[in-house]
Amino acid sequence: MLNPIDSDAVIRDGCIAGAFPGEIHEGVAWWVGACFVVVHEARRLAVAYDGHPTTAAFHRRLCQGAINAQHFGCLVCDLGTADEDQLHRAMKHLGGVPGVFLSTADDGGRRTVSIRLYDALGQPVTEDTGIAKVRQMIAADQVPLPVNERAKGRITDRRDLVGAP
């Protein structure tokens, strides 16, 4: 694994979170995107972020990881900048797909990046519903790669869904 992390410290309590730089880096988002698609066997995924400049890099990497997850050919519906309520509405509008929300909190110069995962019902992913498996895959360096170019997914701009009732 290039640039390993302390997966037990960063992937816990139903969230992937850590100080940036230091505990977490943009590559973690790629790993999480790929592993989440595989664990939930997601063919579609809604992704949104808070618009923070630090979060933007994590957002791009997560989307890239999600489209590179084994044979799933995941269609990533990129909502761009949105809040969690808008993400949940879009997940429902898309027919009940899993979702990811990325955010950064600034606290006196310390930035903490968080990645929250939601199942197709809009419920936070917990230890029992996928976080433990994602952590295990990352810790064991079992990040899923696409089986071939045809198996690769794609990213589609769905900012049109932000603000939809």
CSV table of C-alpha atoms in Angstrom, one decimal:
chain,number,residue,atom,x,y,z
A,1,MET,CA,0.0,0.0,0.0
A,2,LEU,CA,1.3,3.4,-0.9
A,3,ASN,CA,1.1,5.9,1.9
A,4,PRO,CA,-0.7,3.7,4.5
A,5,ILE,CA,-3.0,5.0,7.2
A,6,ASP,CA,-4.0,3.8,10.7
A,7,SER,CA,-7.3,2.3,9.5
A,8,ASP,CA,-8.6,1.6,13.0
A,9,ALA,CA,-8.1,5.2,14.0
A,10,VAL,CA,-9.5,6.7,10.8
A,11,ILE,CA,-12.4,4.3,9.9
A,12,ARG,CA,-14.6,4.2,13.0
A,13,ASP,CA,-17.9,5.2,14.6
A,14,GLY,CA,-19.7,4.9,11.3
A,15,CYS,CA,-17.4,7.4,9.5
A,16,ILE,CA,-14.1,7.8,7.9
A,17,ALA,CA,-12.4,10.9,9.4
A,18,GLY,CA,-9.1,12.3,10.3
A,19,ALA,CA,-6.8,15.3,10.5
A,20,PHE,CA,-5.5,16.5,7.1
A,21,PRO,CA,-2.7,16.4,6.6
A,22,GLY,CA,-1.5,13.7,8.9
A,23,GLU,CA,-4.1,11.1,9.7
A,24,ILE,CA,-5.9,11.1,6.3
A,25,HIS,CA,-4.9,11.9,2.7
A,26,GLU,CA,-6.8,12.1,-0.6
A,27,GLY,CA,-5.8,8.5,-1.5
A,28,VAL,CA,-8.0,7.3,1.3
A,29,ALA,CA,-11.0,8.7,-0.5
A,30,TRP,CA,-10.1,6.6,-3.6
A,31,TRP,CA,-9.8,3.5,-1.5
A,32,VAL,CA,-13.1,4.2,0.3
A,33,GLY,CA,-15.0,4.8,-3.0
A,34,ALA,CA,-13.8,1.5,-4.5
A,35,CYS,CA,-14.3,-0.5,-1.4
A,36,PHE,CA,-17.8,0.9,-0.7
A,37,VAL,CA,-19.0,0.1,-4.2
A,38,VAL,CA,-17.8,-3.5,-3.8
A,39,VAL,CA,-19.1,-4.0,-0.3
A,40,HIS,CA,-22.6,-2.7,-1.3
A,41,GLU,CA,-22.4,-4.1,-4.9
A,42,ALA,CA,-23.4,-0.6,-6.0
A,43,ARG,CA,-24.2,-0.1,-9.7
A,44,ARG,CA,-25.1,3.6,-9.0
A,45,LEU,CA,-23.9,5.9,-6.3
A,46,ALA,CA,-24.7,9.5,-5.3
A,47,VAL,CA,-21.8,11.7,-4.1
A,48,ALA,CA,-21.8,15.2,-2.7
A,49,TYR,CA,-19.5,17.5,-0.8
A,50,ASP,CA,-19.6,20.6,1.3
A,51,GLY,CA,-17.7,22.9,-1.2
A,52,HIS,CA,-14.6,23.3,1.1
A,53,PRO,CA,-11.4,23.5,-1.0
A,54,THR,CA,-9.8,20.7,0.9
A,55,THR,CA,-12.9,18.5,0.5
A,56,ALA,CA,-12.9,19.0,-3.3
A,57,ALA,CA,-9.7,16.9,-3.8
A,58,PHE,CA,-11.1,14.1,-1.6
A,59,HIS,CA,-14.4,14.3,-3.6
A,60,ARG,CA,-12.6,13.9,-6.9
A,61,ARG,CA,-10.6,11.0,-5.7
A,62,LEU,CA,-13.6,9.2,-4.2
A,63,CYS,CA,-15.5,9.4,-7.5
A,64,GLN,CA,-12.5,8.0,-9.3
A,65,GLY,CA,-12.2,5.1,-6.9
A,66,ALA,CA,-15.9,4.3,-7.2
A,67,ILE,CA,-15.7,4.0,-11.0
A,68,ASN,CA,-12.7,1.7,-10.7
A,69,ALA,CA,-14.3,-1.0,-8.5
A,70,GLN,CA,-13.8,-4.4,-9.9
A,71,HIS,CA,-16.6,-5.4,-12.4
A,72,PHE,CA,-19.4,-3.2,-11.1
A,73,GLY,CA,-19.2,-0.4,-13.7
A,74,CYS,CA,-20.6,2.0,-11.1
A,75,LEU,CA,-22.4,5.1,-12.4
A,76,VAL,CA,-21.3,7.9,-10.0
A,77,CYS,CA,-24.0,10.6,-9.9
A,78,ASP,CA,-21.9,13.6,-8.9
A,79,LEU,CA,-24.1,16.2,-7.1
A,80,GLY,CA,-21.2,18.6,-6.6
A,81,THR,CA,-21.6,21.0,-3.7
A,82,ALA,CA,-24.6,20.1,-1.6
A,83,ASP,CA,-25.7,19.4,2.0
A,84,GLU,CA,-26.6,16.0,3.5
A,85,ASP,CA,-30.4,16.7,3.1
A,86,GLN,CA,-29.9,17.4,-0.6
A,87,LEU,CA,-27.9,14.2,-0.9
A,88,HIS,CA,-30.6,12.2,0.7
A,89,ARG,CA,-33.3,13.7,-1.6
A,90,ALA,CA,-31.1,12.9,-4.6
A,91,MET,CA,-30.6,9.3,-3.4
A,92,LYS,CA,-34.3,8.8,-3.2
A,93,HIS,CA,-34.9,10.5,-6.6
A,94,LEU,CA,-32.3,8.2,-8.2
A,95,GLY,CA,-34.4,5.2,-7.0
A,96,GLY,CA,-32.8,4.5,-3.7
A,97,VAL,CA,-29.1,4.4,-4.3
A,98,PRO,CA,-26.2,4.4,-1.8
A,99,GLY,CA,-24.6,7.8,-1.1
A,100,VAL,CA,-21.5,9.5,0.2
A,101,PHE,CA,-21.1,12.9,1.8
A,102,LEU,CA,-17.7,14.5,2.2
A,103,SER,CA,-16.9,17.5,4.4
A,104,THR,CA,-14.1,19.4,6.0
A,105,ALA,CA,-14.2,21.1,9.4
A,106,ASP,CA,-11.6,23.9,10.1
A,107,ASP,CA,-10.8,24.3,13.8
A,108,GLY,CA,-8.1,26.9,14.4
A,109,GLY,CA,-5.8,25.6,11.6
A,110,ARG,CA,-6.6,22.0,12.1
A,111,ARG,CA,-8.7,20.5,9.2
A,112,THR,CA,-10.6,17.4,9.8
A,113,VAL,CA,-12.0,15.6,6.7
A,114,SER,CA,-15.0,13.3,7.1
A,115,ILE,CA,-16.5,10.8,4.7
A,116,ARG,CA,-20.0,9.6,5.6
A,117,LEU,CA,-21.4,6.6,3.8
A,118,TYR,CA,-25.2,5.9,3.4
A,119,ASP,CA,-26.9,2.7,2.3
A,120,ALA,CA,-29.6,2.7,-0.3
A,121,LEU,CA,-32.3,3.4,2.3
A,122,GLY,CA,-30.4,6.5,3.4
A,123,GLN,CA,-29.2,5.0,6.7
A,124,PRO,CA,-25.7,5.7,7.9
A,125,VAL,CA,-23.4,2.7,7.1
A,126,THR,CA,-22.4,1.1,10.5
A,127,GLU,CA,-19.9,-1.4,11.6
A,128,ASP,CA,-22.4,-4.2,10.8
A,129,THR,CA,-23.5,-2.8,7.5
A,130,GLY,CA,-20.2,-2.2,5.8
A,131,ILE,CA,-17.8,0.1,7.6
A,132,ALA,CA,-16.0,-2.9,9.2
A,133,LYS,CA,-15.6,-4.5,5.8
A,134,VAL,CA,-14.3,-1.3,4.2
A,135,ARG,CA,-11.8,-0.9,7.0
A,136,GLN,CA,-10.7,-4.6,6.7
A,137,MET,CA,-10.2,-4.3,2.9
A,138,ILE,CA,-8.1,-1.1,3.2
A,139,ALA,CA,-6.1,-2.5,6.2
A,140,ALA,CA,-5.3,-5.7,4.2
A,141,ASP,CA,-4.5,-3.7,1.0
A,142,GLN,CA,-7.4,-5.4,-0.8
A,143,VAL,CA,-8.5,-2.4,-2.7
A,144,PRO,CA,-10.6,-3.6,-5.6
A,145,LEU,CA,-9.3,-2.7,-9.1
A,146,PRO,CA,-11.3,-2.9,-12.3
A,147,VAL,CA,-11.1,-6.3,-14.0
A,148,ASN,CA,-10.8,-4.6,-17.4
A,149,GLU,CA,-11.5,-1.2,-19.1
A,150,ARG,CA,-15.1,-2.3,-20.1
A,151,ALA,CA,-15.8,-2.9,-16.4
A,152,LYS,CA,-14.9,0.6,-15.5
A,153,GLY,CA,-17.8,2.9,-14.4
A,154,ARG,CA,-18.3,6.6,-15.2
A,155,ILE,CA,-19.1,9.8,-13.5
A,156,THR,CA,-22.1,11.9,-14.5
A,157,ASP,CA,-22.8,15.5,-13.5
A,158,ARG,CA,-26.1,15.5,-11.5
A,159,ARG,CA,-26.0,18.9,-10.0
A,160,ASP,CA,-29.5,19.3,-11.4
A,161,LEU,CA,-30.7,17.2,-8.5
A,162,VAL,CA,-29.4,19.6,-5.9
A,163,GLY,CA,-32.3,21.6,-4.6
A,164,ALA,CA,-34.9,19.3,-6.2
A,165,PRO,CA,-37.9,18.8,-3.9
